[in-house]
CSV table of C-alpha atoms in Angstrom, one decimal:
chain,number,residue,atom,x,y,z
A,1,UNK,CA,33.6,13.1,-51.9
A,2,UNK,CA,31.8,15.5,-49.5
A,3,UNK,CA,33.0,15.9,-46.0
A,4,UNK,CA,30.4,14.4,-43.6
A,5,UNK,CA,28.6,16.8,-41.2
A,6,UNK,CA,29.3,16.7,-37.5
A,7,UNK,CA,25.7,15.5,-37.0
A,8,UNK,CA,26.5,12.6,-39.3
A,9,UNK,CA,29.7,11.8,-37.5
A,10,UNK,CA,27.9,11.8,-34.2
A,11,UNK,CA,25.2,9.6,-35.5
A,12,UNK,CA,27.7,7.1,-36.9
A,13,UNK,CA,29.5,7.2,-33.5
A,14,UNK,CA,26.3,6.4,-31.6
A,15,UNK,CA,25.5,3.5,-34.1
A,16,UNK,CA,29.0,2.1,-33.7
A,17,UNK,CA,28.8,2.1,-29.9
A,18,UNK,CA,25.4,0.5,-30.0
A,19,UNK,CA,26.4,-2.3,-32.4
A,20,UNK,CA,29.7,-2.9,-30.4
A,21,UNK,CA,27.6,-3.6,-27.4
A,22,UNK,CA,25.1,-5.8,-29.2
A,23,UNK,CA,28.1,-7.9,-30.4
A,24,UNK,CA,29.5,-8.3,-26.8
A,25,UNK,CA,28.6,-11.9,-26.0
A,26,UNK,CA,28.6,-11.2,-22.1
A,27,UNK,CA,25.9,-8.5,-22.5
A,28,UNK,CA,23.9,-10.5,-25.1
A,29,UNK,CA,23.8,-13.5,-22.7
A,30,UNK,CA,22.7,-11.2,-19.9
A,31,UNK,CA,20.0,-9.7,-21.9
A,32,UNK,CA,18.7,-13.1,-23.2
A,33,UNK,CA,18.6,-14.4,-19.7
A,34,UNK,CA,17.0,-11.2,-18.2
A,35,UNK,CA,19.7,-10.9,-15.7
A,36,UNK,CA,19.0,-7.2,-15.6
A,37,UNK,CA,15.3,-7.7,-15.0
A,38,UNK,CA,12.6,-7.9,-17.5
A,39,UNK,CA,13.7,-4.6,-19.0
A,40,UNK,CA,17.2,-5.9,-19.8
A,41,UNK,CA,16.9,-5.0,-23.5
A,42,UNK,CA,16.0,-1.4,-22.6
A,43,UNK,CA,18.9,-1.4,-20.2
A,44,UNK,CA,21.2,-2.3,-23.0
A,45,UNK,CA,20.0,0.7,-25.1
A,46,UNK,CA,20.6,2.9,-22.1
A,47,UNK,CA,24.0,1.4,-21.7
A,48,UNK,CA,24.9,2.5,-25.2
A,49,UNK,CA,23.7,6.1,-24.4
A,50,UNK,CA,25.8,6.0,-21.2
A,51,UNK,CA,29.0,5.1,-23.1
A,52,UNK,CA,28.3,7.7,-25.7
A,53,UNK,CA,27.9,10.3,-23.0
A,54,UNK,CA,31.5,9.6,-21.9
A,55,UNK,CA,32.6,11.5,-25.0
A,56,UNK,CA,32.2,15.1,-26.0
A,57,UNK,CA,29.4,15.6,-28.6
A,58,UNK,CA,30.9,15.6,-32.2
A,59,UNK,CA,28.4,18.1,-33.1
A,60,UNK,CA,30.3,20.6,-31.0
A,61,UNK,CA,33.9,19.0,-31.3
A,62,UNK,CA,33.8,19.2,-35.1
A,63,UNK,CA,31.7,22.5,-35.4
A,64,UNK,CA,33.5,25.5,-36.9
A,65,UNK,CA,35.3,27.7,-34.4
A,66,UNK,CA,32.8,30.5,-34.6
A,67,UNK,CA,30.0,28.1,-33.8
A,68,UNK,CA,31.9,26.6,-30.9
A,69,UNK,CA,32.5,30.1,-29.3
A,70,UNK,CA,28.8,30.9,-29.8
A,71,UNK,CA,27.8,27.7,-28.1
A,72,UNK,CA,30.2,28.2,-25.2
A,73,UNK,CA,28.7,31.7,-24.6
A,74,UNK,CA,25.1,30.2,-24.6
A,75,UNK,CA,26.2,27.5,-22.1
A,76,UNK,CA,27.7,30.1,-19.7
A,77,UNK,CA,24.5,32.2,-19.9
A,78,UNK,CA,22.2,29.3,-19.0
A,79,UNK,CA,20.2,26.7,-20.8
A,80,UNK,CA,20.7,23.0,-20.7
A,81,UNK,CA,21.8,21.9,-17.3
A,82,UNK,CA,23.0,18.5,-18.6
A,83,UNK,CA,26.7,18.1,-17.7
A,84,UNK,CA,28.5,17.1,-20.9
A,85,UNK,CA,31.9,15.4,-21.3
A,86,UNK,CA,34.6,17.9,-22.3
A,87,UNK,CA,37.6,15.4,-22.6
A,88,UNK,CA,38.1,12.2,-24.5
A,89,UNK,CA,38.2,9.2,-22.3
A,90,UNK,CA,41.0,6.7,-22.7
A,91,UNK,CA,40.6,2.8,-23.1
A,92,UNK,CA,40.9,2.2,-19.4
A,93,UNK,CA,38.0,4.6,-18.6
A,94,UNK,CA,35.8,3.0,-21.1
A,95,UNK,CA,36.6,-0.5,-19.9
A,96,UNK,CA,36.0,0.5,-16.3
A,97,UNK,CA,32.5,1.8,-17.1
A,98,UNK,CA,31.7,-1.3,-19.2
A,99,UNK,CA,32.6,-3.7,-16.3
A,100,UNK,CA,30.8,-1.5,-13.7
A,101,UNK,CA,27.6,-1.3,-15.6
A,102,UNK,CA,27.6,-5.1,-16.2
A,103,UNK,CA,28.1,-5.6,-12.5
A,104,UNK,CA,25.5,-3.0,-11.2
A,105,UNK,CA,22.9,-3.4,-13.8
A,106,UNK,CA,23.1,-7.0,-15.0
A,107,UNK,CA,24.9,-8.6,-12.0
A,108,UNK,CA,27.6,-10.1,-14.2
A,109,UNK,CA,31.2,-10.0,-13.3
A,110,UNK,CA,33.0,-10.3,-16.7
A,111,UNK,CA,36.5,-11.9,-15.8
A,112,UNK,CA,37.9,-12.2,-19.4
A,113,UNK,CA,39.4,-9.6,-21.7
A,114,UNK,CA,36.1,-8.9,-23.6
A,115,UNK,CA,35.4,-5.6,-22.0
A,116,UNK,CA,39.0,-4.5,-23.0
A,117,UNK,CA,38.3,-5.6,-26.6
A,118,UNK,CA,34.9,-3.7,-26.7
A,119,UNK,CA,36.6,-0.7,-25.3
A,120,UNK,CA,39.2,-1.0,-28.0
A,121,UNK,CA,36.5,-1.2,-30.7
A,122,UNK,CA,34.7,1.8,-29.5
A,123,UNK,CA,37.9,3.8,-29.4
A,124,UNK,CA,38.6,2.9,-33.1
A,125,UNK,CA,35.1,3.9,-34.0
A,126,UNK,CA,35.6,7.2,-32.2
A,127,UNK,CA,38.9,8.0,-33.9
A,128,UNK,CA,37.3,7.2,-37.3
A,129,UNK,CA,34.3,9.4,-36.7
A,130,UNK,CA,36.6,12.3,-35.6
A,131,UNK,CA,38.2,12.1,-39.0
A,132,UNK,CA,34.8,11.7,-40.8
A,133,UNK,CA,35.6,8.0,-41.7
A,134,UNK,CA,33.1,5.2,-40.9
A,135,UNK,CA,35.1,2.1,-41.8
A,136,UNK,CA,35.0,0.7,-38.3
A,137,UNK,CA,31.3,1.3,-38.0
A,138,UNK,CA,30.7,-0.4,-41.3
A,139,UNK,CA,32.9,-3.4,-40.3
A,140,UNK,CA,30.9,-3.8,-37.0
A,141,UNK,CA,27.6,-3.4,-38.9
A,142,UNK,CA,28.7,-6.3,-41.3
A,143,UNK,CA,29.6,-8.5,-38.3
A,144,UNK,CA,26.3,-7.7,-36.7
A,145,UNK,CA,24.2,-8.6,-39.7
A,146,UNK,CA,25.9,-11.9,-40.0
A,147,UNK,CA,27.0,-12.5,-36.4
A,148,UNK,CA,27.9,-15.9,-35.1
A,149,UNK,CA,29.1,-15.1,-31.6
A,150,UNK,CA,31.7,-16.8,-29.4
A,151,UNK,CA,31.5,-18.2,-25.9
A,152,UNK,CA,32.5,-15.8,-23.1
A,153,UNK,CA,33.7,-16.5,-19.6
A,154,UNK,CA,31.5,-14.9,-17.0
A,155,UNK,CA,30.3,-15.1,-13.5
A,156,UNK,CA,27.1,-13.8,-12.0
A,157,UNK,CA,28.0,-11.8,-9.1
A,158,UNK,CA,24.9,-12.9,-7.1
A,159,UNK,CA,25.5,-16.6,-7.7
A,160,UNK,CA,29.3,-16.9,-7.7
A,161,UNK,CA,29.3,-20.3,-5.8
A,162,UNK,CA,26.4,-21.6,-7.9
A,163,UNK,CA,24.4,-22.5,-4.8
A,164,UNK,CA,20.7,-22.7,-4.9
A,165,UNK,CA,18.1,-23.1,-2.4
A,166,UNK,CA,17.2,-26.6,-3.4
A,167,UNK,CA,20.9,-27.6,-3.3
A,168,UNK,CA,21.2,-26.4,0.2
A,169,UNK,CA,18.2,-28.3,1.3
A,170,UNK,CA,19.4,-31.6,-0.4
A,171,UNK,CA,22.7,-31.3,1.4
A,172,UNK,CA,21.1,-30.7,4.7
A,173,UNK,CA,18.7,-33.7,4.1
A,174,UNK,CA,21.6,-36.0,3.1
A,175,UNK,CA,23.5,-34.9,6.1
A,176,UNK,CA,20.5,-35.7,8.4
A,177,UNK,CA,20.1,-39.3,6.7
A,178,UNK,CA,23.8,-40.1,7.3
A,179,UNK,CA,24.0,-38.8,10.8
A,180,UNK,CA,20.6,-40.4,11.9
A,181,UNK,CA,18.3,-38.7,14.4
A,182,UNK,CA,20.1,-37.4,17.5
A,183,UNK,CA,18.9,-39.0,20.7
A,184,UNK,CA,16.6,-36.8,22.8
A,185,UNK,CA,18.4,-35.2,25.7
A,186,UNK,CA,16.5,-36.2,28.9
A,187,UNK,CA,17.9,-34.9,32.2
A,188,UNK,CA,18.9,-37.7,34.5
A,189,UNK,CA,17.0,-37.7,37.7
A,190,UNK,CA,19.0,-38.7,40.9
A,191,UNK,CA,17.9,-41.9,42.3
A,192,UNK,CA,15.9,-41.7,45.6
A,193,UNK,CA,17.5,-43.6,48.5
A,194,UNK,CA,15.1,-45.7,50.3
A,195,UNK,CA,15.5,-45.7,54.2
A,196,UNK,CA,16.7,-49.0,55.7
A,197,UNK,CA,14.9,-50.4,58.8
A,198,UNK,CA,16.6,-52.7,61.2
A,199,UNK,CA,15.2,-55.8,63.0
A,200,UNK,CA,14.1,-53.7,66.0
A,201,UNK,CA,12.2,-51.3,63.8
A,202,UNK,CA,14.6,-48.4,63.9
A,203,UNK,CA,15.4,-46.5,60.8
A,204,UNK,CA,19.1,-46.4,59.8
A,205,UNK,CA,20.8,-43.2,58.8
A,206,UNK,CA,22.4,-43.7,55.5
A,207,UNK,CA,25.1,-41.2,54.8
A,208,UNK,CA,26.3,-40.0,51.3
A,209,UNK,CA,29.0,-41.9,49.7
A,210,UNK,CA,32.4,-40.1,49.4
A,211,UNK,CA,33.6,-39.7,45.8
């Protein structure tokens, strides 16, 4: 059996990452509900590319030593300004990016272990592609073709308390009905003391009562 080319290994890796993300229930739910906006599906595609960019390009990693030296010389002399990854990320690095993108782009706070599992799948795909083996990619592809999907525990970051505008209005209305209308506060005017007149027609001086 012929050894796959670096380009084939890179292509298989990219497909594996994309399929792994399509099989992630939390992300699928976010895309279906447009939690990332009307372009949620496009964001998922971008998401796959962002994860792939965490890893060094297999076209260069698996290239012959002579070709690697030539490419390194070309990069130093100028050319593409795109900063490429030079080290392999670990599972924690991948999981951190998965969770951060879900929160920033889809406003979903995934609080179960699914991001850890997706990161684990991506690492298995990566290790296989480094060896020119695509068993993990094929397994993900078979799952994707006949996927059933499982429930995932998640929380929308924007709506953690599940409060809505109409819920708030109803609560305030119910509170008003139970409390009744508050009486209007009208300042009390001091009573005016009428002067007393005696039998002879003289006005009596009325002093203020002591408290």
